[in-house]
Short mmCIF file of C-alpha atoms in Angstrom, two decimals:
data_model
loop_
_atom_site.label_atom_id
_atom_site.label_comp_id
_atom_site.label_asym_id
_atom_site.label_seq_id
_atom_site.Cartn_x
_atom_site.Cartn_y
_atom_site.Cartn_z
CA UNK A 1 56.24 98.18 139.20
CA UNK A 2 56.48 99.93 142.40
CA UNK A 3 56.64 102.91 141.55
CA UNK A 4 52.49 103.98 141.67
CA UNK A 5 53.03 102.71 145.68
CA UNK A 6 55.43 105.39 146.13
CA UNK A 7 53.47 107.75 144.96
CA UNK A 8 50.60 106.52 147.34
CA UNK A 9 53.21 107.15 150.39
CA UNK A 10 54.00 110.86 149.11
CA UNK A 11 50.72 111.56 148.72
CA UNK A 12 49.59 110.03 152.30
CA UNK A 13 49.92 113.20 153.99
CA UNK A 14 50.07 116.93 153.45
CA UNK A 15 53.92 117.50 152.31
CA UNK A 16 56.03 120.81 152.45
CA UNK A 17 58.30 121.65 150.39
CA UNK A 18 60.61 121.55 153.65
CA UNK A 19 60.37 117.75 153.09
CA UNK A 20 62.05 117.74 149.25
CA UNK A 21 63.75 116.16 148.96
CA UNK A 22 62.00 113.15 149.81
CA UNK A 23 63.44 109.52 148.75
CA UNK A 24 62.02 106.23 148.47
CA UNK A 25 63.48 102.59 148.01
CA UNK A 26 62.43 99.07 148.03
CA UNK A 27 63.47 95.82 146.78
CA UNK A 28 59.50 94.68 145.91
CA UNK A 29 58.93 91.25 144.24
CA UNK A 30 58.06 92.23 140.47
CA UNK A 31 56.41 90.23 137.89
CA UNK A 32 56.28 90.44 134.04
CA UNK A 33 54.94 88.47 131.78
CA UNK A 34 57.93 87.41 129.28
CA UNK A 35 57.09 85.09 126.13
CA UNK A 36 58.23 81.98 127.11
CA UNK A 37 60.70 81.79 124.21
CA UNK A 38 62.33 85.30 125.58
CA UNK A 39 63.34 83.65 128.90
CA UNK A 40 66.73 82.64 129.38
CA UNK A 41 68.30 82.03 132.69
CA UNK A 42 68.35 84.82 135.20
CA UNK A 43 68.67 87.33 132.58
CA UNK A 44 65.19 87.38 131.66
CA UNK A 45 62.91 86.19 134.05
CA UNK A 46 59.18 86.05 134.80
CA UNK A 47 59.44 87.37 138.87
CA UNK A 48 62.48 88.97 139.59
CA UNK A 49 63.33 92.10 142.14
CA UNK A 50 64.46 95.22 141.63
CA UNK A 51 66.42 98.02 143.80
CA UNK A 52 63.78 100.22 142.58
CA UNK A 53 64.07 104.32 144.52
CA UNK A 54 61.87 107.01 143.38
CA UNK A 55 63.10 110.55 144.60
CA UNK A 56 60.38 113.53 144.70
CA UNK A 57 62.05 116.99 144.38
CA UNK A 58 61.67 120.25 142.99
CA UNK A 59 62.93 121.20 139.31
CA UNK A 60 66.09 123.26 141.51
CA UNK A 61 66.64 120.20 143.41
CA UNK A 62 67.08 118.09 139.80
CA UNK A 63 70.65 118.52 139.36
CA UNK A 64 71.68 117.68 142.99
CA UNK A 65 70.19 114.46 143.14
CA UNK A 66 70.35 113.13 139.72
CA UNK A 67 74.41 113.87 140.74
CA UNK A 68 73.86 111.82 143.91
CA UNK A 69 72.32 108.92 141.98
CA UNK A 70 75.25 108.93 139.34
CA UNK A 71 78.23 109.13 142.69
CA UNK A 72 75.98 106.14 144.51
CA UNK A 73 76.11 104.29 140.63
CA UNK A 74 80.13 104.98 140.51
CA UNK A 75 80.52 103.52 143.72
CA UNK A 76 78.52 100.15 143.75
CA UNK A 77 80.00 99.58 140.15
CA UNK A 78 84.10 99.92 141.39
CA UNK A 79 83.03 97.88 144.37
CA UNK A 80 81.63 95.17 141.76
CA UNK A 81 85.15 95.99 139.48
CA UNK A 82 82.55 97.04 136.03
CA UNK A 83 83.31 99.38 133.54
CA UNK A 84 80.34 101.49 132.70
CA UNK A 85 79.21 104.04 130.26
CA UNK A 86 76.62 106.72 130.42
CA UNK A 87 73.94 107.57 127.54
CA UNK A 88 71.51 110.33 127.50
CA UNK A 89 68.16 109.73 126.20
CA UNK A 90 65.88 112.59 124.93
CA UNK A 91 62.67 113.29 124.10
CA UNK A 92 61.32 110.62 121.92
CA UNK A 93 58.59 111.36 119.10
CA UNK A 94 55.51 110.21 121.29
CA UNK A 95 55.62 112.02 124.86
CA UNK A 96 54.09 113.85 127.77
CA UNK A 97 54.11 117.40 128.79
CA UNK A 98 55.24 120.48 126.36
CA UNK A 99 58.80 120.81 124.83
CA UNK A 100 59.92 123.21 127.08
CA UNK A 101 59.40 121.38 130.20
CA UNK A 102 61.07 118.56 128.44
CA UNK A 103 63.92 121.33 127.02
CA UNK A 104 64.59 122.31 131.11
CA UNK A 105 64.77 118.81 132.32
CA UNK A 106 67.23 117.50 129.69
CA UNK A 107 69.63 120.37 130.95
CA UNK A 108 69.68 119.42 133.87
CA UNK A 109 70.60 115.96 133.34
CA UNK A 110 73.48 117.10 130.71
CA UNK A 111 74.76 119.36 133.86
CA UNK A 112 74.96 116.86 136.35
CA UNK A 113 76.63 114.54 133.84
CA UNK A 114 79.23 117.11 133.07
CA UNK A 115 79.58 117.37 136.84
CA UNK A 116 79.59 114.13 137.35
CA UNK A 117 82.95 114.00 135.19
CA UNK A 118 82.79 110.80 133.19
CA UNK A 119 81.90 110.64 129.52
CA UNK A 120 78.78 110.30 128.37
CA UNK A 121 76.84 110.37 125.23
CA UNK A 122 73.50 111.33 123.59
CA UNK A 123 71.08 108.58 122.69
CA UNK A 124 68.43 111.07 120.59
CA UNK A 125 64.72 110.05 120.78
CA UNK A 126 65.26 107.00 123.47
CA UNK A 127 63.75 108.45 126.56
CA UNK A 128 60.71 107.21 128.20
CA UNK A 129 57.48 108.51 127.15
CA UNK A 130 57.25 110.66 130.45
CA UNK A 131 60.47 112.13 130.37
CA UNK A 132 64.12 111.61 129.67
CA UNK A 133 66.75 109.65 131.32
CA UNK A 134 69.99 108.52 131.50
CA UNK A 135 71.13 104.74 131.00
CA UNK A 136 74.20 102.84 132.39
CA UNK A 137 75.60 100.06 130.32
CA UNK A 138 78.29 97.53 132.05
CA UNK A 139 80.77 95.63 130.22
CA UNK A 140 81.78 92.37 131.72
CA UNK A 141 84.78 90.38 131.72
CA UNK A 142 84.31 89.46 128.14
CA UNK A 143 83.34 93.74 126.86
CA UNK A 144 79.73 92.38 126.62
CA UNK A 145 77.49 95.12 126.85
CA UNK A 146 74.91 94.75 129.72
CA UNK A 147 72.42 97.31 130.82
CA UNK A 148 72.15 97.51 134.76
CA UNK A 149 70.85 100.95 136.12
CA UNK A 150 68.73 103.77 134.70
CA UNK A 151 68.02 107.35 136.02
CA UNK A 152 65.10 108.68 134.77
CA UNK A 153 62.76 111.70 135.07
CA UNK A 154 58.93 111.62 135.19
CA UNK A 155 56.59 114.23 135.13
CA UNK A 156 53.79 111.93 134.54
CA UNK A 157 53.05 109.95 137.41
CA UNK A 158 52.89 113.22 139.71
CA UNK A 159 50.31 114.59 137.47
CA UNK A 160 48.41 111.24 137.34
CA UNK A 161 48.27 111.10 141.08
CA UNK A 162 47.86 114.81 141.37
CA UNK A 163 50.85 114.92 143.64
CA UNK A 164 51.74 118.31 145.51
CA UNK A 165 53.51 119.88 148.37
CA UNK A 166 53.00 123.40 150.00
CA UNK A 167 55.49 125.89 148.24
CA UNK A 168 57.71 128.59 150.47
CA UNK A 169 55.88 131.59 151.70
CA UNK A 170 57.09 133.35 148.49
CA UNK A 171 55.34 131.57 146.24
CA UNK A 172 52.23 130.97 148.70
CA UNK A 173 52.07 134.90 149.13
CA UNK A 174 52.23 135.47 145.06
CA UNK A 175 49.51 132.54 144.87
CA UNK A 176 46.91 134.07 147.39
CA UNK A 177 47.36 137.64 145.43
CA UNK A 178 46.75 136.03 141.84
CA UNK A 179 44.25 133.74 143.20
CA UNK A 180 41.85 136.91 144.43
CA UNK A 181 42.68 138.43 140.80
CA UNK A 182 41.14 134.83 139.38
CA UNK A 183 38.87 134.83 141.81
CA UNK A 184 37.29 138.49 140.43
CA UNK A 185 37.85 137.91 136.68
CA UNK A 186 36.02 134.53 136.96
CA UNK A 187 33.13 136.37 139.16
CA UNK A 188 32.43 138.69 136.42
CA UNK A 189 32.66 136.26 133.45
CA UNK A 190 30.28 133.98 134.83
CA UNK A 191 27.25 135.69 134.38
CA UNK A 192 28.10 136.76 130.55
CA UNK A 193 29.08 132.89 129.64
CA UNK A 194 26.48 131.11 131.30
CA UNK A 195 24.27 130.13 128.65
CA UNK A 196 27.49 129.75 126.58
CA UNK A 197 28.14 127.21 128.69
CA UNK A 198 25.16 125.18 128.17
CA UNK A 199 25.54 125.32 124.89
CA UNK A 200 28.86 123.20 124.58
CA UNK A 201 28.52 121.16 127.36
CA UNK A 202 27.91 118.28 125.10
CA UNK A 203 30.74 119.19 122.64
CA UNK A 204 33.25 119.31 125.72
CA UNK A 205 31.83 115.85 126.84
CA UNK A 206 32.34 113.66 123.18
CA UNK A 207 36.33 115.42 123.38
CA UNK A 208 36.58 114.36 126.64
CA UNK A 209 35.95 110.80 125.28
CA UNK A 210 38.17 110.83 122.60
CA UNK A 211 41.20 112.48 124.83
CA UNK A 212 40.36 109.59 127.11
CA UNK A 213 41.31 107.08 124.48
CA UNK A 214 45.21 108.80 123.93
CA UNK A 215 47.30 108.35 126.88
CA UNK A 216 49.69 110.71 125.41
CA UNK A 217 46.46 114.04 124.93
CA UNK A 218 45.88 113.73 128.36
CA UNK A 219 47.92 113.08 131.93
CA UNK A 220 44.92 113.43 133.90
CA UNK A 221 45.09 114.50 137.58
CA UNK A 222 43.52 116.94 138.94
CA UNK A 223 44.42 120.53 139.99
CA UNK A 224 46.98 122.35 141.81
CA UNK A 225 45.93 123.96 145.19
CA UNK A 226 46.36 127.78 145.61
CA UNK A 227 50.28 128.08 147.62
CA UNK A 228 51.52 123.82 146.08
CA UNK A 229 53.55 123.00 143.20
CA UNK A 230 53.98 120.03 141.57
CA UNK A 231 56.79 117.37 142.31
CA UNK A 232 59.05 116.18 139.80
CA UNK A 233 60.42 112.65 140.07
CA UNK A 234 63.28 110.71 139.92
CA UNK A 235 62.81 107.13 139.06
CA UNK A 236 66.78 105.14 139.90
CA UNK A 237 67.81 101.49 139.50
CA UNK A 238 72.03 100.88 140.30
CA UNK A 239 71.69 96.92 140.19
CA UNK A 240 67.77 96.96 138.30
CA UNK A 241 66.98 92.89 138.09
CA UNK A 242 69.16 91.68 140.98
CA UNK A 243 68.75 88.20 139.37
CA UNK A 244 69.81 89.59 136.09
CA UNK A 245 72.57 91.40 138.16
CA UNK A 246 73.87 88.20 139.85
CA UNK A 247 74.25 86.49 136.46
CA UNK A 248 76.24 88.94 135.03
CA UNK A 249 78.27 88.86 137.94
CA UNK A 250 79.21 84.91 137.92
CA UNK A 251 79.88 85.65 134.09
CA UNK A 252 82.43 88.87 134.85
CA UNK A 253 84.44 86.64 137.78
CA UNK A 254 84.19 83.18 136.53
CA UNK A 255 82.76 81.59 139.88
CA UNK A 256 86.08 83.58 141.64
CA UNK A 257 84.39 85.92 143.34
CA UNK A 258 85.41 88.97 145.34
CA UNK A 259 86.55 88.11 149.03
CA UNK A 260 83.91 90.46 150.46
CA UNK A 261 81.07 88.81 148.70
CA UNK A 262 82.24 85.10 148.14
CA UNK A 263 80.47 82.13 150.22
CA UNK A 264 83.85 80.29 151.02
CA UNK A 265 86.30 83.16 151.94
CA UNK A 266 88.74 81.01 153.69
CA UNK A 267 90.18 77.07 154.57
CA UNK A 268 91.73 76.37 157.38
CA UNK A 269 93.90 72.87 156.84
CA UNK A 270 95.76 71.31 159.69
CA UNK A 271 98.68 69.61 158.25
CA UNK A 272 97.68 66.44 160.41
CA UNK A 273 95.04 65.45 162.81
CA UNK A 274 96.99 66.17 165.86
CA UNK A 275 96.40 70.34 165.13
CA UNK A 276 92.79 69.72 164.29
CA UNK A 277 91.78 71.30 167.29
CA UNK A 278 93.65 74.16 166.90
CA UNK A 279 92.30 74.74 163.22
CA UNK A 280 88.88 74.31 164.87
CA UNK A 281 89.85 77.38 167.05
CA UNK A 282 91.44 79.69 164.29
CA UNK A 283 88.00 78.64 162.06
CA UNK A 284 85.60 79.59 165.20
CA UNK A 285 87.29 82.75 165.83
CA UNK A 286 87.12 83.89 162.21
CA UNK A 287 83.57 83.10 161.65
CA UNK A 288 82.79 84.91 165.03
CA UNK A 289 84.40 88.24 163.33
CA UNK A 290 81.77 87.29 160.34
CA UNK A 291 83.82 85.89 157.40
CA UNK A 292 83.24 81.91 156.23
CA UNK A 293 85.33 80.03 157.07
CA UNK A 294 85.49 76.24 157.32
CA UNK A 295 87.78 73.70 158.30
CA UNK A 296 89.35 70.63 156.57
CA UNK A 297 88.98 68.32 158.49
CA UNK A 298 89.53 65.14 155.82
CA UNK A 299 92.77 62.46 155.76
CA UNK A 300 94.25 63.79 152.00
CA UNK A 301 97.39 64.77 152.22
CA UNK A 302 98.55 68.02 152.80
CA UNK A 303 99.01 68.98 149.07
CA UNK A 304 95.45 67.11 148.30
CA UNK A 305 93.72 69.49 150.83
CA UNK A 306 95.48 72.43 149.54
CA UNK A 307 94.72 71.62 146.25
CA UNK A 308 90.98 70.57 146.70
CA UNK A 309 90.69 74.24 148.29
CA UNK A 310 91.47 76.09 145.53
CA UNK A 311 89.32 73.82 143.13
CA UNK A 312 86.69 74.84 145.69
CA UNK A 313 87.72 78.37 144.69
CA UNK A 314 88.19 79.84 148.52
CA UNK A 315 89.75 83.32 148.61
CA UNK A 316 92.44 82.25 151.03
CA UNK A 317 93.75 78.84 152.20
CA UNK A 318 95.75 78.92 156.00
CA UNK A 319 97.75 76.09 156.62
CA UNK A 320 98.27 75.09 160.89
CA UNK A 321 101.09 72.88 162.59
CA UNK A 322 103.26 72.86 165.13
CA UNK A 323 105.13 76.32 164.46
CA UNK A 324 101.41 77.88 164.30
CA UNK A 325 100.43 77.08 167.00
CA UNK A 326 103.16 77.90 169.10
CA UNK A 327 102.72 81.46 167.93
CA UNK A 328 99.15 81.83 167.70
CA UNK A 329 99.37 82.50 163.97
CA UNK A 330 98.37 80.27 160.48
CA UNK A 331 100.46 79.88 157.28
CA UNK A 332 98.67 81.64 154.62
CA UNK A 333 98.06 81.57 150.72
CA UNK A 334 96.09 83.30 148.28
CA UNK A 335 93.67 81.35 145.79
CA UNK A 336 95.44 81.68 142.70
CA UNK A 337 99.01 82.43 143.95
CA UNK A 338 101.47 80.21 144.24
CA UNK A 339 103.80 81.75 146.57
CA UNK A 340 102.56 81.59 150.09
CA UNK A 341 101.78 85.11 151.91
CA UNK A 342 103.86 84.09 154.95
CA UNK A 343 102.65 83.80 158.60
CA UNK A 344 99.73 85.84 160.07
CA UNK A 345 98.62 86.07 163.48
CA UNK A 346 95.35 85.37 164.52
CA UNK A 347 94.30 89.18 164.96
CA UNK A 348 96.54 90.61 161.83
CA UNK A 349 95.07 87.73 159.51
CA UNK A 350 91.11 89.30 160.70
CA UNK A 351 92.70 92.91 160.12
CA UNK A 352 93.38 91.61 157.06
CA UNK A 353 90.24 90.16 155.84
CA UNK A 354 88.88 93.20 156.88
CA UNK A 355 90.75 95.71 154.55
CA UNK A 356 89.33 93.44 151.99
CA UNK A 357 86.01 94.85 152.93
CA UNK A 358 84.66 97.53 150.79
CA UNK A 359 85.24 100.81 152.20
CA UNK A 360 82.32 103.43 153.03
CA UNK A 361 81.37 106.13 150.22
CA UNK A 362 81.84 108.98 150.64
CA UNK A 363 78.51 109.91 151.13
CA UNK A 364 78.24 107.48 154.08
CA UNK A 365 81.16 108.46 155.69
CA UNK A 366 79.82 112.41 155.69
CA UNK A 367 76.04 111.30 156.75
CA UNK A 368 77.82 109.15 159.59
CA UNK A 369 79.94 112.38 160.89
CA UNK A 370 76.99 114.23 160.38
CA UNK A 371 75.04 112.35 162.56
CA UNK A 372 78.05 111.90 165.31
CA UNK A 373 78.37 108.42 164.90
CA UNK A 374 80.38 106.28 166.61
CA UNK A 375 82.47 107.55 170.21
CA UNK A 376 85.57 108.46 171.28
CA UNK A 377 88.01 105.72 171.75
CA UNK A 378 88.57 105.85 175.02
CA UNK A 379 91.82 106.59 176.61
CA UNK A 380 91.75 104.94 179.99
CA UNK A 381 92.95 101.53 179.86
CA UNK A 382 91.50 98.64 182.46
CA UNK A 383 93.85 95.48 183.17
CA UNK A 384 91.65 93.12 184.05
CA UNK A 385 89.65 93.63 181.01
CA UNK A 386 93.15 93.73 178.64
CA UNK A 387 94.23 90.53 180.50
CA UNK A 388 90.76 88.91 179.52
CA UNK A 389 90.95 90.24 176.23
CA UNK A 390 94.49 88.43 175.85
CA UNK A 391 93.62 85.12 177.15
CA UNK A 392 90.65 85.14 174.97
CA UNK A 393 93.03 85.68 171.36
CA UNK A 394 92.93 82.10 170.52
CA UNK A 395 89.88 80.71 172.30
CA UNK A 396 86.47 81.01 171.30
CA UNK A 397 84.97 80.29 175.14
CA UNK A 398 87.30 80.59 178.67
CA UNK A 399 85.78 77.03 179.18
CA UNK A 400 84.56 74.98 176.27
CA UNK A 401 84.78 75.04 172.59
CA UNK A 402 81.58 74.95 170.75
CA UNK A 403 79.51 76.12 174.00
CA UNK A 404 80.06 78.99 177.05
CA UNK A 405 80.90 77.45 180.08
CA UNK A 406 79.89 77.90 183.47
CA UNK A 407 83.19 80.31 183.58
CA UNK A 408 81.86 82.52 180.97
CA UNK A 409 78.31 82.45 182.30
CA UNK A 410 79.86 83.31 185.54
CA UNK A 411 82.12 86.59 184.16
CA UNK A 412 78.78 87.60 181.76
CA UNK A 413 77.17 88.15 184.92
CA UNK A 414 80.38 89.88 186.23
CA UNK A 415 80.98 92.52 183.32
CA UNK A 416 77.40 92.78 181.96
CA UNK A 417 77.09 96.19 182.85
CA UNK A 418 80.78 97.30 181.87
CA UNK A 419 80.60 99.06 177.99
CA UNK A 420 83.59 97.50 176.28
CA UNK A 421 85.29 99.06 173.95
CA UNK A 422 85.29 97.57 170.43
CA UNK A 423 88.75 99.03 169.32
CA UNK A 424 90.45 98.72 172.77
CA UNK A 425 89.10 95.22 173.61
CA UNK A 426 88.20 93.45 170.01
CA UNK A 427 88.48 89.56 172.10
CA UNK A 428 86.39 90.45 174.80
CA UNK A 429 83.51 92.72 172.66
CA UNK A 430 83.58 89.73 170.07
CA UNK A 431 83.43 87.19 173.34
CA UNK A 432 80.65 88.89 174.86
CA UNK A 433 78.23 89.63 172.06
CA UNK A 434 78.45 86.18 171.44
CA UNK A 435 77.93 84.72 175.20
CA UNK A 436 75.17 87.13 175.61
CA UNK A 437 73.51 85.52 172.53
CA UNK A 438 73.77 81.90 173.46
CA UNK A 439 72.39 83.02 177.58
CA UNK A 440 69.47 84.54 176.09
CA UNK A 441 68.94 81.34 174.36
#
């Protein structure tokens, strides 16, 4: 578990509570040591890895995120296509920390989950043993119940490794006055209780031992300062055991997986050798925009290739000829439809591929604005670099196919310097980033 090495990190330096929230995650290798009669594929493994994030906040701050872990869930799950449900899981009979503590943090997970919308239930007496949490169950193709992701809350670990941050000047102000109170009181009980104390030293010493032995009489740790407060924290898994995660996937598609995450998104098939070259092109253009695609490049017949394709389960098969070619375009089909999609050219088939893309939460889309991401298209056109970005629609290189030549070494040099716009000049930004990478080479 990783979770002790976040608390090393918090703990590093002196935090305020100007920090908190404060949010960790890591996909550490993790080891456990399974009987070997409980393995069983990628389900249960012996190493596996984990999308483990620990979140340290204040008891206020509970609500807020535990809502921001459940929206982050709800979005990786519809991108996947699961079903999920939610479960609650209290207090269970052995546990840390008094009832009230444990009373206060169970609200606050039953508010977010009413904020969060979706239905959820109570699972009495199945929380962890250092606070309670809420589980997320998938159902796959089949309504198999998996479990996937967990929120949970701990109040253990931060009093283990006597984790603290400087409270707000309120609460440092009310410290320092109480402290001097303490301070006083203690002054003038020492002298009375002095030879009290001597006299059950050793019975405080032989319960010290026996507390020892009972993880659950004492959390150890040591003190607050005078102005800090204790951190509470948020332990969240969305995908837990990625291995266990990818198996459940293959299981909910059936080896068909979804475009934006499948290895062979896309055939291209010349109906004869003579457009071989062009189906090179198309192929090296869309791999340049980052999908995978590959080329047929075998002597079945047409229907042979087409078939062999979607035994091969690709996403999308594009057929070339004559006609294609003319236009700059391909002749496209979907995996499991029969009907072909019609004719696409080069540039609307990539627009295409990329709606299939999964879109940005919403919480990305906000931080992104936040952060003014991105620039201005800009409005200022420049013909030399449209008429560049035209001739370069259906070629990989100006000169060569599978290299640049000494023409695009030569216009590199030219425009090296020029920003090109992405949107405006999609080619020519596509051209470039590649030609730079091969020069550097």
């Amino acid at each position: 578990m990783n979770c002790p090495g976040h608390c090393v990190m918090f703990d590093s330096v002196l935090r305020s509570y100007k920090e908190l929230p404060l949010r960790y995650a890591d996909f550490g290798v993790l080891h456990r040591n399974e009987l070997s009669g409980a393995l069983s594929g990628l389900t249960r493994v012996r190493r596996f890895q984990q999308d483990d994030a620990h979140i340290f906040c204040t008891l206020e701050q509970v609500e807020d995120e535990i809502y921001g872990c459940l929206d982050f869930i709800n979005y990786i799950y519809s991108v996947f296509g699961f079903e999920f449900k939610l479960e609650l899981s209290t207090k269970p009979e052995m546990h840390l920390g008094d009832d009230a503590l444990w009373e206060k943090a169970e609200k606050k997970l039953e508010e977010a989950l009413n904020r969060f919308g979706k239905e959820w239930k109570i699972n009495p007496g199945d929380g962890a043993f250092y606070g309670p949490k809420i589980d997320i169950k998938v159902y796959d193709a089949l309504k198999r119940e998996h479990q996937l992701g967990t929120v949970q809350l701990d109040f253990n670990l931060p009093e283990r490794f006597n984790l603290q941050y400087r409270a707000s000047d309120d609460h440092e102000n009310d410290d320092k006055k109480e402290g001097k109170k303490e301070k006083k009181a203690e002054e003038k009980s020492e002298k009375k209780e002095e030879p009290v104390k001597q006299a059950s030293e050793e019975s405080k010493n032989e319960e010290t031992k026996s507390q020892s032995t009972d993880v659950f009489k004492d959390v150890g740790g040591g003190h607050l300062k005078t102005g800090f407060e204790r951190p509470v924290m948020v332990h969240r898994a969305i995908l837990g055991s990625v291995e266990r995660m990818l198996a459940i996937l293959c299981e909910h598609t059936g080896g068909k997986w979804p475009f934006w995450i499948s290895p062979r998104q896309v055939k291209v098939i010349p109906i004869s050798e003579k457009f071989l070259d062009y189906a090179e092109q198309v192929a090296n253009r869309l791999r340049l925009e980052g999908f995978e695609a590959d080329c047929d490049r075998s002597n079945f017949t047409i229907n042979k290739k087409v078939r062999n394709a979607q035994l091969a389960q690709y996403n999308y098969i594009a057929v070339v000829g004559e006609e294609e070619k003319k236009i700059g375009a391909v002749d496209l089909r979907e995996r499991d439809n029969k009907d072909r999609l019609g004719k696409f050219t080069i540039d609307k088939l990539i627009n295409k591929f990329k709606g299939l893309l999964p879109k940005s939460s919403d919480a990305e889309a906000k931080l992104k604005k936040e952060a003014f991401y991105g620039a201005e298209e800009s409005k200022s056109g420049d013909d030399e670099l449209a008429k560049l970005n035209e001739e370069l629609l259906l070629k990989t290189f100006l000169e060569g196919e599978t290299a640049p030549g000494k023409a695009d070494l030569d216009l590199l040099e030219k425009i090296k310097d020029k920003e090109i716009d992405s949107k405006q000049y999609p080619n020519l930004f596509r051209w470039k980033h590649f030609v730079s990478k091969v020069a550097t080479k």
